[in-house]
XYZ file of C-alpha atoms in Angstrom:
335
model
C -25.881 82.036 23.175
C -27.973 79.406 24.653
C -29.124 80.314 28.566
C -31.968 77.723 28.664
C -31.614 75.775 31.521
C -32.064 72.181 31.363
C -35.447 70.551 33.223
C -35.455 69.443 36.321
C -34.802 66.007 37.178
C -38.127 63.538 37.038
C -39.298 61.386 39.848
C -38.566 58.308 37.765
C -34.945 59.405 38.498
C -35.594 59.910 42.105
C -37.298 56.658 42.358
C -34.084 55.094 40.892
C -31.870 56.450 43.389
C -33.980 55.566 46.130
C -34.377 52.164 45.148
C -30.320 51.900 44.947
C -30.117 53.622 48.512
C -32.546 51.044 50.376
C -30.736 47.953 47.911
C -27.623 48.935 49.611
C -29.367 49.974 53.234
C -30.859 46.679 53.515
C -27.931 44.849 51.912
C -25.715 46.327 55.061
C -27.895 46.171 57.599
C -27.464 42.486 57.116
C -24.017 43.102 59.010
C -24.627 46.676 60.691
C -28.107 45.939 62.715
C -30.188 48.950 63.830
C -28.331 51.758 62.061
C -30.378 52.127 58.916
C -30.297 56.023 59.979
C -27.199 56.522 59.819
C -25.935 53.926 56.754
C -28.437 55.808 54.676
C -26.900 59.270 55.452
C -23.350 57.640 54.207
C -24.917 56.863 51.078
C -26.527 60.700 51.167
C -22.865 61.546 51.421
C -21.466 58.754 48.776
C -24.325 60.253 45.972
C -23.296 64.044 46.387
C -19.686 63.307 46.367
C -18.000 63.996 49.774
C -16.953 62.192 52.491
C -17.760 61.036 55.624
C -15.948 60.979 59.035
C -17.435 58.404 61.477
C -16.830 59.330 64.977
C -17.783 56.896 68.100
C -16.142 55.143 70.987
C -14.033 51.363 70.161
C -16.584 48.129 69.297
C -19.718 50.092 67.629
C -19.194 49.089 64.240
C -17.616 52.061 62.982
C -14.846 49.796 60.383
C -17.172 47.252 59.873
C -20.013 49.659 58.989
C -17.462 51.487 56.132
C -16.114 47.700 55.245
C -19.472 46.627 54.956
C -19.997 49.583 52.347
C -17.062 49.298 50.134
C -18.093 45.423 49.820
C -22.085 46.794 49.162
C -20.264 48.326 45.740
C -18.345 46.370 43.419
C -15.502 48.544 42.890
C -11.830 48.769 44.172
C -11.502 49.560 47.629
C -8.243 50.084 50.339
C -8.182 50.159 54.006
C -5.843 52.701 55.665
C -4.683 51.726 59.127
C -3.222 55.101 60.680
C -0.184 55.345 62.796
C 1.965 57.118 64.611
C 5.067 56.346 62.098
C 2.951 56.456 58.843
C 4.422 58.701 56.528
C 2.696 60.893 53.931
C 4.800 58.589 50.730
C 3.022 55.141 52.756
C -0.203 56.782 51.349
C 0.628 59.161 47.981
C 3.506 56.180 46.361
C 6.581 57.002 45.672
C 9.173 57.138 42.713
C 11.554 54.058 42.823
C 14.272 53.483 40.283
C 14.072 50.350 38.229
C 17.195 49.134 36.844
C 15.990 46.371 34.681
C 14.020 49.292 32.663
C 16.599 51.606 33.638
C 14.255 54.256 34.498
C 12.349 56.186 37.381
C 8.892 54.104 38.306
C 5.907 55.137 39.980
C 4.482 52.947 42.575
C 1.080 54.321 43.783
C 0.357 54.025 47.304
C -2.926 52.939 48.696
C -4.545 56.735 48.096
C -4.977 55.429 44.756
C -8.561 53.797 44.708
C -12.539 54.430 44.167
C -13.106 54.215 48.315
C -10.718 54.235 51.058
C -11.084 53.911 54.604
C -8.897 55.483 56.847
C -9.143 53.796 59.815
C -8.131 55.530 63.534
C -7.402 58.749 61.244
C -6.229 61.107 64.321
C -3.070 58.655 64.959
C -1.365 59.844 62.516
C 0.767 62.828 62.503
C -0.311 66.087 60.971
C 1.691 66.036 58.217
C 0.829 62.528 56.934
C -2.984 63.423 57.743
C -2.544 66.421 55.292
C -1.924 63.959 52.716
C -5.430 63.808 52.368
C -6.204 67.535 51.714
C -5.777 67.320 48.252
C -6.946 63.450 47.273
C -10.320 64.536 48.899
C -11.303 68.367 47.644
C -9.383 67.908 43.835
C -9.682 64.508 43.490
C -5.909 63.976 42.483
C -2.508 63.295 43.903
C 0.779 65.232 43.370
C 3.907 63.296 43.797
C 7.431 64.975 43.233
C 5.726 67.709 41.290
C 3.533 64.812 38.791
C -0.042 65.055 39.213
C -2.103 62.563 38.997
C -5.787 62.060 38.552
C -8.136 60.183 40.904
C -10.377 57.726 39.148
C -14.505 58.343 39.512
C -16.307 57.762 42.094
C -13.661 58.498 45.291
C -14.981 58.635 48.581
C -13.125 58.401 51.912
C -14.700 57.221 55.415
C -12.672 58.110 57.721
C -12.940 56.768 61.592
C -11.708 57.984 64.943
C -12.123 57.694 68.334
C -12.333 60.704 70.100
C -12.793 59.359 73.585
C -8.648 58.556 73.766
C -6.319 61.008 73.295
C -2.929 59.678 74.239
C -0.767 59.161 70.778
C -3.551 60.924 69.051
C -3.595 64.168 67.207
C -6.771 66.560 66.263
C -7.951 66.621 62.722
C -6.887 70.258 61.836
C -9.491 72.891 60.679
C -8.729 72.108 56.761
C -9.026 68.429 57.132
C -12.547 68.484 59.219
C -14.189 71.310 56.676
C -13.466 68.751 54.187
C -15.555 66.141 55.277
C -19.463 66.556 54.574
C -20.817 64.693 57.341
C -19.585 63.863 60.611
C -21.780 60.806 62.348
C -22.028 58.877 65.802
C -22.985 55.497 65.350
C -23.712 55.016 69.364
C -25.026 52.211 71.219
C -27.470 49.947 70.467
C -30.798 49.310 72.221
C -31.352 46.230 74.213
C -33.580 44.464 71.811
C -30.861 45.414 68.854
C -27.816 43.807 71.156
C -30.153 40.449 71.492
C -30.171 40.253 68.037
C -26.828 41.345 66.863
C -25.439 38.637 69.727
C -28.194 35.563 67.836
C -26.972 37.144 64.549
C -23.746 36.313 65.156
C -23.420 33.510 67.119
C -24.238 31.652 64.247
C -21.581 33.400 61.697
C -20.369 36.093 60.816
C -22.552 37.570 57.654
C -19.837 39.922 56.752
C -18.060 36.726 55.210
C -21.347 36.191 52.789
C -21.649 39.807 51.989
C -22.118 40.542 48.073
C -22.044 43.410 46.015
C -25.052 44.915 45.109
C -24.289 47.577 42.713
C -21.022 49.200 40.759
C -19.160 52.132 40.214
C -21.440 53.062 36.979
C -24.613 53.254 39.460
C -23.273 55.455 41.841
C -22.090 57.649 39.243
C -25.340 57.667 37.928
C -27.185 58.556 41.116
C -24.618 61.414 41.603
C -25.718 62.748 38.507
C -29.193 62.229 39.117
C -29.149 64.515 42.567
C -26.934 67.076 41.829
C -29.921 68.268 39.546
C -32.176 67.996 42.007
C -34.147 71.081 42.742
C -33.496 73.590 45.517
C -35.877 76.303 45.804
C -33.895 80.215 46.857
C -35.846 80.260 49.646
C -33.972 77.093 51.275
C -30.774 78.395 49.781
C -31.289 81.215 51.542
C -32.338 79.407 54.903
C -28.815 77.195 54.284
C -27.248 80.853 54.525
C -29.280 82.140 57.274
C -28.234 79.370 59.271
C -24.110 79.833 58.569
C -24.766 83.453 58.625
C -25.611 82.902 62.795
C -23.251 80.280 63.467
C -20.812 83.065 62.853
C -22.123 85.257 65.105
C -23.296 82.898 67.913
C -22.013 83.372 71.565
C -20.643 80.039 71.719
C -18.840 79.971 68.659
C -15.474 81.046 68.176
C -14.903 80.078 64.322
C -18.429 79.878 62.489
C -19.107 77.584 59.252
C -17.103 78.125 56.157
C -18.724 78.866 52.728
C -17.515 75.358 51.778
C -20.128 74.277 54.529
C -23.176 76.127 52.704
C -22.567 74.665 49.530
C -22.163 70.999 51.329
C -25.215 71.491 52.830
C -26.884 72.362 49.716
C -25.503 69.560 48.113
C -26.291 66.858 50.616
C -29.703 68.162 50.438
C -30.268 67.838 47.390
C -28.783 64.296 47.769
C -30.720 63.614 50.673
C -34.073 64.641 48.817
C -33.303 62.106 46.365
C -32.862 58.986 48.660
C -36.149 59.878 49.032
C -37.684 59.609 46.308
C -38.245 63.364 46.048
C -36.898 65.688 43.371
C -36.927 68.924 45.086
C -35.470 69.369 48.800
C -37.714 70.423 52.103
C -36.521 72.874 54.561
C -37.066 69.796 56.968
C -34.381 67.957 54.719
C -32.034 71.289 55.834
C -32.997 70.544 59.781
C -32.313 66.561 59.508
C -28.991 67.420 58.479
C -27.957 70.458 60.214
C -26.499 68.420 62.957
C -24.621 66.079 60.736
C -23.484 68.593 58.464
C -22.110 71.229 60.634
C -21.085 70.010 64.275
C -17.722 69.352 63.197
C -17.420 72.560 61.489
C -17.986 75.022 64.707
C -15.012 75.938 67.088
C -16.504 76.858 70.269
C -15.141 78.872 72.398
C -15.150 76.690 75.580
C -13.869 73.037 74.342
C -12.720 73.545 71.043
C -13.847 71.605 67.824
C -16.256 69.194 68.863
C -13.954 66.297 67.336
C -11.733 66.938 70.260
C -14.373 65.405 73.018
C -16.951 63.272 72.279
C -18.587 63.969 75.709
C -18.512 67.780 75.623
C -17.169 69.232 72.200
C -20.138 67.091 70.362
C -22.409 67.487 72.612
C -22.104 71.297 72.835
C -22.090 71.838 69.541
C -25.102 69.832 68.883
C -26.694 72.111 71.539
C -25.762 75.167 69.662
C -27.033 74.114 66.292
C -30.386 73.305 67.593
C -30.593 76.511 68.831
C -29.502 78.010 65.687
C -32.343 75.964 63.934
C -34.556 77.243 66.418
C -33.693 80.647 65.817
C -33.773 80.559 62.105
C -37.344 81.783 60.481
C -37.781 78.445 58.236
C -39.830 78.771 55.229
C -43.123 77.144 54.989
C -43.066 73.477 54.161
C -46.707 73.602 51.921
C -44.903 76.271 49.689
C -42.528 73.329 48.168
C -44.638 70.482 48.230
């Protein structure tokens, strides 16, 4: 038996995937101004295959910015708009019977496609939110006991407002492990208002945005960073860290093993963007935040999706401090 492992990946590849990221970065920020942050961590997300839920208070960008995306890549795309009466067949399809073929039919529902954006995620009901469980961790669909298989590459944004609660209901546990990231777009600056208000008075440059790459060069990248190298000395700081968040005083329900590998894997991802082959423990604190605030129930407020004010907050707070806690290896030992 063969156990030779195959070689690292080369910066050339790197390079690649960091040219993509700042093609698309730049190609968006055409219509999302001062967020280049934050687009670029979507991407981190797109390139290590999970998904992303995008969190923030109504009119800062947060459709537009996962629009703006799905237009970035030429591939198919379907918007979502969750409600109160939306029921889990609106999203999965349904079997219909068509008499001029005499026969059962499948009609797939909007689930079916490369990226979806569920927009205003938390109105729906539980049970048509749980939909989702299975679209986003197996990539497939099961529909009166037929399964079917989700083309490559799938990626859901998902976007709430967590400032309102009436008619809304709380991403469960299950449904907020499975999303990689959680990010706050915020507010911009002064000097970034001026010139989103000249940028726009003129037109709207969402209406002229092009695609930039395809489905193929995603795919590629995805390849590209999942063999990106991770040292066991960060692996074993990614553990440290969900090792205390279990244990913290604040916490009531500590990261899940799903949230080590994540972390890993965005890493990795994140590394990549770049231009770097192998990942720094200060790729491990830049995403910390991102990667595991939504993950933590604490035992004052809850999951931090709940409140933007305090949950987030909070939990912020406690991660810092379990990044401050942490020994971290020494960066020169990597680079």
């Amino acid at each position: 038996m063969n156990t030779k492992k195959s070689p690292p990946v080369n910066t050339h590849d790197t390079a690649y995937v960091q040219e993509l990221t700042d093609i698309i970065v730049r190609n968006i920020s055409g219509v999302i101004l001062g967020k280049s942050d934050e687009i670029r961590l979507i991407i981190t997300a797109l390139f290590c295959d999970t998904h992303v839920l995008i969190e923030d208070v109504p009119g800062t960008g947060k459709t537009r910015l996962a629009r703006s995306l799905s237009h970035s890549i030429q591939t198919d795309f379907k918007r979502i708009q969750f409600t109160i009466d939306l029921l889990p067949s609106d999203l999965t399809g349904i079997h219909f019977f068509d008499r001029k073929e005499d026969e059962f039919v499948f009609r797939p529902g909007p689930l079916f496609t490369n990226i979806l954006l569920a927009d205003e995620i938390n109105r729906a009901t539980a049970r048509t939110q749980s939909s989702l469980l299975e679209c986003m961790e197996e990539k497939q669909i099961t529909v009166d006991g037929k399964r079917f298989l989700l083309s490559a590459p799938y990626f859901v944004i998902a976007t709430q407002n967590p400032v309102e609660t009436i008619g809304t209901f709380p991403l469960p546990e299950a449904q907020l492990d499975r999303f990689g990231l959680r990010i706050s777009l915020g507010y911009p600056d002064k000097e970034t208002s001026r010139q989103i208000m000249n940028v726009y008075s003129q037109s709207d440059p969402f209406e002229t945005l092009q695609p930039v790459c395809n489905a193929d060069d995603i795919l590629v990248a995805r390849k590209i960073c999942s063999e990106v190298t991770i040292h066991p000395l960060i692996t074993d700081y990614i553990l440290d860290i969900i090792e205390v968040t279990r244990h913290h005083s604040a916490v009531a329900l500590g990261a899940s093993p799903r949230a080590a590998i994540t972390m890993m894997n965005i890493a990795k991802a994140f590394a990549a963007t770049n231009g770097r082959n192998f990942v720094l423990p200060d790729d491990i604190k830049a995403l910390a935040k991102p990667v595991l605030s939504h993950r933590l129930l604490l035992k004052t407020t809850g999951y931090a999706s709940d409140s933007l004010s305090e949950g987030s907050v909070m939990s912020d707070n406690v991660i810092e401090q379990i990044i401050n806690q942490v020994p971290c290896p020494t960066e020169t030992f990597f680079s």
